[in-house]
Short mmCIF file of C-alpha atoms and ligand atoms in Angstrom, two decimals:
data_model
loop_
_atom_site.label_atom_id
_atom_site.label_comp_id
_atom_site.label_asym_id
_atom_site.label_seq_id
_atom_site.Cartn_x
_atom_site.Cartn_y
_atom_site.Cartn_z
CA MET A 1 -212.46 -25.06 20.51
CA ASP A 2 -210.07 -25.28 23.50
CA GLY A 3 -212.02 -28.23 24.86
CA LYS A 4 -215.59 -26.97 24.36
CA PHE A 5 -218.21 -27.17 21.64
CA VAL A 6 -218.60 -23.62 20.38
CA ALA A 7 -221.18 -22.27 17.94
CA TRP A 8 -219.82 -21.04 14.57
CA ASP A 9 -220.37 -17.35 15.40
CA GLU A 10 -218.65 -17.68 18.77
CA ALA A 11 -215.46 -19.32 17.45
CA LYS A 12 -213.34 -16.17 17.79
CA VAL A 13 -209.73 -15.25 18.63
CA HIS A 14 -207.98 -12.05 19.69
CA VAL A 15 -206.40 -9.93 16.96
CA LEU A 16 -202.97 -10.20 18.63
CA VAL A 17 -202.63 -13.99 18.52
CA SER A 18 -199.13 -14.94 17.38
CA GLY A 19 -200.60 -17.41 14.90
CA LEU A 20 -202.20 -14.56 12.97
CA HIS A 21 -199.10 -12.36 12.83
CA TYR A 22 -196.37 -14.92 12.30
CA GLY A 23 -198.14 -18.00 11.01
CA SER A 24 -197.27 -20.01 14.13
CA GLY A 25 -199.89 -22.65 13.68
CA VAL A 26 -200.27 -26.16 12.33
CA PHE A 27 -203.34 -27.73 10.80
CA GLU A 28 -204.84 -30.69 9.00
CA GLY A 29 -207.40 -31.34 6.31
CA ILE A 30 -209.37 -34.56 6.65
CA ARG A 31 -212.58 -35.93 5.14
CA CYS A 32 -215.49 -37.84 6.59
CA TYR A 33 -217.37 -39.96 4.04
CA LYS A 34 -220.60 -41.88 3.94
CA THR A 35 -219.75 -45.54 3.37
CA ILE A 36 -222.08 -48.52 3.08
CA LYS A 37 -220.96 -49.47 6.60
CA GLY A 38 -221.71 -46.04 8.08
CA TYR A 39 -219.97 -42.68 8.25
CA ALA A 40 -216.20 -42.94 8.54
CA VAL A 41 -213.30 -40.53 8.81
CA PHE A 42 -210.68 -41.41 6.20
CA ARG A 43 -207.22 -42.14 7.66
CA LEU A 44 -207.91 -40.08 10.76
CA LYS A 45 -205.00 -41.58 12.70
CA GLU A 46 -202.45 -40.71 9.99
CA HIS A 47 -203.75 -37.14 9.80
CA ILE A 48 -203.63 -36.69 13.56
CA ASP A 49 -200.11 -38.17 13.63
CA ARG A 50 -199.05 -35.62 11.00
CA PHE A 51 -200.76 -32.88 13.05
CA PHE A 52 -198.69 -33.81 16.13
CA ASN A 53 -195.52 -34.18 14.04
CA SER A 54 -196.01 -30.70 12.56
CA ALA A 55 -196.58 -29.36 16.09
CA LYS A 56 -193.41 -31.02 17.38
CA ILE A 57 -191.29 -29.49 14.64
CA TYR A 58 -192.70 -26.01 15.41
CA PHE A 59 -192.43 -26.20 19.25
CA LEU A 60 -196.18 -26.23 19.73
CA ASN A 61 -197.20 -28.41 22.64
CA ILE A 62 -200.72 -29.54 21.93
CA PRO A 63 -202.29 -29.86 25.39
CA TYR A 64 -204.33 -32.95 24.43
CA THR A 65 -203.49 -36.52 23.57
CA ARG A 66 -203.81 -37.84 20.03
CA GLU A 67 -206.64 -40.07 21.25
CA ALA A 68 -208.49 -37.04 22.66
CA ILE A 69 -208.25 -35.22 19.31
CA VAL A 70 -209.47 -38.33 17.47
CA GLU A 71 -212.42 -38.69 19.85
CA ALA A 72 -213.25 -34.97 19.75
CA THR A 73 -213.30 -35.08 15.93
CA LYS A 74 -215.78 -37.93 15.90
CA GLU A 75 -217.89 -36.39 18.66
CA LEU A 76 -218.03 -33.10 16.73
CA ILE A 77 -219.41 -34.93 13.69
CA ARG A 78 -222.06 -36.60 15.86
CA VAL A 79 -223.00 -33.28 17.48
CA CYS A 80 -223.30 -31.49 14.11
CA GLY A 81 -225.16 -34.35 12.42
CA LEU A 82 -223.85 -37.17 10.26
CA ARG A 83 -222.97 -36.22 6.68
CA ASP A 84 -219.90 -35.84 4.46
CA TYR A 85 -217.57 -33.25 5.96
CA TYR A 86 -214.23 -31.63 5.46
CA ILE A 87 -212.51 -31.54 8.86
CA ARG A 88 -210.00 -28.87 9.85
CA PRO A 89 -208.07 -29.34 13.12
CA ILE A 90 -205.83 -26.37 13.88
CA ALA A 91 -203.41 -25.55 16.72
CA PHE A 92 -201.92 -22.09 16.96
CA LYS A 93 -200.01 -19.83 19.31
CA GLY A 94 -202.07 -17.27 21.19
CA VAL A 95 -201.49 -13.88 22.81
CA GLY A 96 -198.29 -13.47 24.83
CA ASN A 97 -194.87 -12.51 23.58
CA ARG A 98 -195.43 -10.00 20.77
CA GLY A 99 -192.05 -10.91 19.25
CA LEU A 100 -191.03 -14.02 17.38
CA ASP A 101 -190.23 -16.38 20.25
CA TYR A 102 -193.71 -17.78 20.77
CA ARG A 103 -192.65 -20.74 22.92
CA GLU A 104 -194.28 -19.41 26.10
CA ASN A 105 -197.52 -18.27 24.40
CA PRO A 106 -200.59 -20.41 25.05
CA VAL A 107 -201.62 -22.97 22.42
CA HIS A 108 -205.19 -22.90 21.16
CA VAL A 109 -206.67 -25.97 19.54
CA ALA A 110 -209.81 -26.03 17.45
CA ILE A 111 -211.51 -28.50 15.14
CA ALA A 112 -213.93 -27.15 12.56
CA ILE A 113 -216.07 -29.13 10.12
CA TRP A 114 -218.11 -28.07 7.12
CA PRO A 115 -219.44 -29.71 3.97
CA TRP A 116 -216.96 -29.11 1.14
CA GLY A 117 -217.57 -30.65 -2.28
CA ALA A 118 -215.07 -30.84 -5.13
CA TYR A 119 -212.22 -28.50 -4.15
CA LEU A 120 -211.21 -27.73 -7.73
CA GLY A 121 -214.75 -27.17 -8.91
CA GLU A 122 -217.69 -29.32 -9.92
CA GLY A 123 -216.80 -31.38 -12.94
CA ALA A 124 -213.04 -31.25 -12.22
CA ARG A 125 -213.01 -34.89 -11.20
CA ASP A 126 -214.64 -36.03 -14.47
CA LYS A 127 -213.35 -33.56 -17.02
CA GLY A 128 -209.97 -32.70 -15.51
CA ILE A 129 -208.36 -29.32 -14.95
CA ARG A 130 -205.92 -26.94 -16.66
CA CYS A 131 -202.66 -26.10 -14.88
CA THR A 132 -199.77 -23.68 -15.31
CA PHE A 133 -196.27 -23.74 -13.89
CA SER A 134 -196.04 -21.04 -11.26
CA SER A 135 -193.46 -18.27 -11.31
CA TRP A 136 -193.26 -18.83 -7.54
CA VAL A 137 -190.75 -21.49 -6.50
CA ARG A 138 -191.89 -23.92 -3.79
CA ILE A 139 -190.34 -23.09 -0.42
CA GLN A 140 -187.22 -25.18 -0.02
CA ASN A 141 -186.83 -27.91 2.62
CA CYS A 142 -183.90 -26.03 4.18
CA MET A 143 -186.01 -22.86 4.54
CA LEU A 144 -189.07 -24.42 6.13
CA PRO A 145 -189.87 -28.02 7.04
CA MET A 146 -192.07 -28.93 4.09
CA MET A 147 -193.22 -32.19 5.68
CA ALA A 148 -194.92 -30.08 8.33
CA LYS A 149 -198.32 -28.58 7.58
CA ALA A 150 -197.92 -25.15 9.13
CA THR A 151 -200.24 -22.20 8.52
CA GLY A 152 -197.42 -19.74 7.71
CA GLN A 153 -196.14 -21.95 4.90
CA TYR A 154 -199.35 -21.54 2.95
CA ILE A 155 -198.80 -17.99 1.72
CA ASN A 156 -196.37 -19.54 -0.78
CA SER A 157 -199.25 -21.75 -1.92
CA SER A 158 -201.70 -18.85 -2.02
CA LEU A 159 -199.45 -16.77 -4.27
CA ALA A 160 -199.12 -19.67 -6.69
CA CYS A 161 -202.84 -20.45 -6.63
CA ILE A 162 -203.89 -16.82 -7.13
CA GLU A 163 -201.38 -16.32 -9.94
CA ALA A 164 -202.70 -19.41 -11.75
CA ARG A 165 -206.34 -18.33 -11.40
CA MET A 166 -205.55 -14.77 -12.57
CA LYS A 167 -203.96 -16.25 -15.67
CA GLY A 168 -207.13 -18.22 -16.32
CA PHE A 169 -205.94 -21.66 -15.19
CA ASP A 170 -207.55 -23.86 -12.56
CA GLU A 171 -204.46 -24.59 -10.51
CA ALA A 172 -200.68 -24.09 -10.29
CA LEU A 173 -197.85 -26.57 -10.54
CA MET A 174 -194.76 -25.63 -8.58
CA LEU A 175 -191.07 -26.40 -9.10
CA ASP A 176 -188.67 -26.87 -6.20
CA SER A 177 -185.56 -24.73 -5.82
CA ARG A 178 -183.54 -27.24 -7.88
CA GLY A 179 -185.94 -26.88 -10.80
CA PHE A 180 -187.58 -30.26 -10.34
CA VAL A 181 -191.33 -30.65 -10.13
CA SER A 182 -192.62 -30.34 -6.57
CA GLU A 183 -196.41 -30.27 -6.11
CA GLY A 184 -199.52 -28.15 -6.42
CA PRO A 185 -200.33 -25.46 -3.83
CA GLY A 186 -202.42 -28.00 -1.91
CA GLU A 187 -202.04 -31.23 -3.86
CA ASN A 188 -199.47 -33.90 -4.68
CA LEU A 189 -198.76 -34.72 -8.31
CA PHE A 190 -198.68 -38.06 -10.13
CA LEU A 191 -197.53 -38.67 -13.68
CA VAL A 192 -198.25 -41.72 -15.83
CA LYS A 193 -195.80 -42.71 -18.57
CA ASP A 194 -195.97 -46.03 -20.43
CA GLY A 195 -198.22 -47.48 -17.73
CA VAL A 196 -195.86 -46.62 -14.84
CA LEU A 197 -196.75 -44.09 -12.13
CA TYR A 198 -194.21 -41.49 -11.07
CA THR A 199 -194.43 -38.99 -8.23
CA PRO A 200 -191.90 -36.49 -6.80
CA THR A 201 -189.67 -37.68 -3.94
CA PRO A 202 -189.98 -36.48 -0.31
CA GLY A 203 -186.89 -34.36 -1.05
CA SER A 204 -188.79 -32.27 -3.62
CA SER A 205 -190.26 -29.87 -1.01
CA ILE A 206 -193.57 -31.71 -0.88
CA LEU A 207 -196.02 -32.40 1.88
CA LEU A 208 -196.15 -36.18 2.27
CA GLY A 209 -199.82 -36.48 1.47
CA VAL A 210 -202.04 -39.08 3.03
CA THR A 211 -203.94 -39.33 -0.27
CA ARG A 212 -200.61 -39.74 -2.09
CA ASP A 213 -199.82 -42.66 0.20
CA SER A 214 -203.31 -44.15 -0.30
CA VAL A 215 -203.12 -43.89 -4.10
CA MET A 216 -199.61 -45.39 -4.15
CA LYS A 217 -200.92 -48.36 -2.16
CA LEU A 218 -204.06 -48.78 -4.29
CA ALA A 219 -202.01 -48.52 -7.48
CA SER A 220 -199.49 -51.14 -6.43
CA ASP A 221 -202.28 -53.42 -5.23
CA LEU A 222 -203.77 -53.11 -8.74
CA GLY A 223 -200.40 -54.18 -10.17
CA TYR A 224 -199.02 -50.81 -11.25
CA LYS A 225 -195.40 -49.94 -10.71
CA VAL A 226 -195.09 -46.73 -8.64
CA VAL A 227 -191.79 -44.85 -8.62
CA GLU A 228 -190.75 -41.84 -6.53
CA LYS A 229 -188.27 -39.79 -8.54
CA ASP A 230 -187.09 -36.31 -9.42
CA ILE A 231 -189.34 -35.15 -12.24
CA LEU A 232 -188.40 -32.60 -14.89
CA LYS A 233 -190.77 -29.99 -16.24
CA GLU A 234 -190.51 -31.51 -19.74
CA GLU A 235 -191.49 -34.90 -18.36
CA VAL A 236 -194.72 -33.25 -17.25
CA PHE A 237 -195.31 -31.87 -20.76
CA LEU A 238 -194.64 -35.31 -22.26
CA ALA A 239 -196.58 -37.37 -19.72
CA ASP A 240 -199.34 -39.69 -20.93
CA GLU A 241 -201.46 -38.72 -17.93
CA LEU A 242 -201.26 -36.41 -14.94
CA PHE A 243 -203.36 -36.12 -11.81
CA PHE A 244 -203.41 -34.42 -8.45
CA THR A 245 -204.15 -36.09 -5.13
CA GLY A 246 -205.16 -34.50 -1.85
CA THR A 247 -207.78 -34.63 0.83
CA ALA A 248 -209.56 -31.63 -0.64
CA ALA A 249 -208.75 -32.43 -4.30
CA GLU A 250 -209.21 -36.22 -3.85
CA VAL A 251 -208.10 -37.55 -7.27
CA THR A 252 -208.28 -34.77 -9.86
CA PRO A 253 -207.10 -35.38 -13.45
CA ILE A 254 -205.02 -32.70 -15.20
CA VAL A 255 -205.71 -32.48 -18.93
CA GLU A 256 -203.63 -29.46 -19.94
CA VAL A 257 -200.41 -27.80 -18.72
CA ASP A 258 -199.43 -24.40 -20.09
CA HIS A 259 -201.48 -24.85 -23.28
CA ARG A 260 -200.06 -28.31 -23.97
CA PRO A 261 -202.60 -31.15 -23.85
CA VAL A 262 -201.65 -33.93 -21.44
CA GLY A 263 -201.56 -37.06 -23.64
CA ASP A 264 -204.52 -36.65 -25.98
CA GLY A 265 -206.03 -33.95 -23.77
CA LYS A 266 -208.62 -36.26 -22.23
CA VAL A 267 -208.68 -37.89 -18.81
CA GLY A 268 -206.38 -40.91 -19.11
CA SER A 269 -207.38 -44.53 -18.53
CA VAL A 270 -204.99 -45.20 -15.63
CA THR A 271 -206.21 -42.02 -13.90
CA ARG A 272 -209.81 -43.17 -14.36
CA ILE A 273 -209.09 -46.62 -12.99
CA LEU A 274 -207.30 -45.22 -9.92
CA SER A 275 -209.89 -42.55 -9.30
CA GLN A 276 -212.70 -45.12 -9.53
CA ARG A 277 -210.81 -47.48 -7.24
CA PHE A 278 -210.22 -44.69 -4.72
CA PHE A 279 -213.91 -43.79 -4.48
CA GLU A 280 -214.99 -47.43 -4.57
CA VAL A 281 -212.70 -48.32 -1.66
CA ILE A 282 -214.07 -45.35 0.29
CA SER A 283 -217.76 -45.85 -0.47
CA THR A 284 -217.54 -49.53 0.46
CA ALA A 285 -215.08 -49.01 3.35
CA ASP A 286 -213.24 -51.89 1.68
CA GLY A 287 -212.20 -54.48 4.27
CA ARG A 288 -208.77 -54.86 2.65
CA TYR A 289 -208.04 -51.34 3.85
CA SER A 290 -210.01 -51.50 7.09
CA SER A 291 -207.37 -49.57 9.05
CA TRP A 292 -208.12 -46.53 6.84
CA PHE A 293 -211.63 -46.13 8.23
CA ASP A 294 -212.49 -44.69 11.59
CA PHE A 295 -216.22 -45.08 12.01
CA VAL A 296 -218.09 -42.22 13.63
N1 PMP B 301 -199.44 -30.83 -0.62
C1 PMP B 301 -199.89 -29.74 0.04
C2 PMP B 301 -199.09 -28.51 0.03
C3 PMP B 301 -201.11 -29.80 0.72
O1 PMP B 301 -201.58 -28.72 1.38
C4 PMP B 301 -201.88 -30.99 0.69
C5 PMP B 301 -203.20 -31.03 1.38
N2 PMP B 301 -203.07 -31.36 2.74
C6 PMP B 301 -201.36 -32.09 0.00
C7 PMP B 301 -200.14 -31.97 -0.64
C8 PMP B 301 -202.09 -33.39 -0.01
O2 PMP B 301 -202.02 -33.98 1.26
P1 PMP B 301 -203.17 -34.93 1.81
O3 PMP B 301 -203.36 -35.98 0.79
O4 PMP B 301 -202.63 -35.47 3.09
O5 PMP B 301 -204.38 -34.09 2.00
#
């Protein structure tokens, strides 16, 4: 935290930090996995690039180089002991101007790690989850830069997630302001129809997920056609298969949407193949994708 290793209980901030009041912060979610070649952080460079891109958009000058953040992440894992971790770098505006122009406020940077298993619950990866379309519309690209991963943007996600859980579903699906399918509160969506993979376009108010990119590459390398397109709600209801991707969610099949079974209501074969391939590439640190692995 701010250049030092700090014990969990000491990692504190003042109650008047701008980041707390106005959401002036950017963050990342990354995973470190055990592979047969040693512990590796998955696509660390891409995540740190997105971290700096988010910061640039929001006028946050991170007072470290990308290389320093990469090194600090790996050093933190060594200091805490090698195991599978979820990694959370965050940069946020501190105490200073109490109004909205936070440009002169100091920037704090922290990296936290903790073990975090299946984000959508144990068994989600094998059995799949049940989703509902949210009554909350995804924030529009012209309201907030949806390619940036900023803390303040996530209250839109929280409302959708909480609503879904209160209705008894595992997760929400969100539409963009045009009525096309956008993403989950913290996951990108893929749809399979007649053996072809479809996923919403960057213009659908989505975060351009690193897992989305990885799955698109793995799928095309396996010979699948992958198409980015505007997706209608009814295409979701009529899909053969659906799944979420994300660092936290990894590859999570969706087997039901608003009481309609997806396909036959069981995890689909293409989803299984891609999910297996994803975890196989990671656990073997597959040499064909060597640039994806940053060994600790
Ligand atoms: N969309 C949103 C809104 C997210 O928060 C995340 C998680 N970072 C994703 C998609 C998936 O992105 P990634 O694969 O880079 O984790």
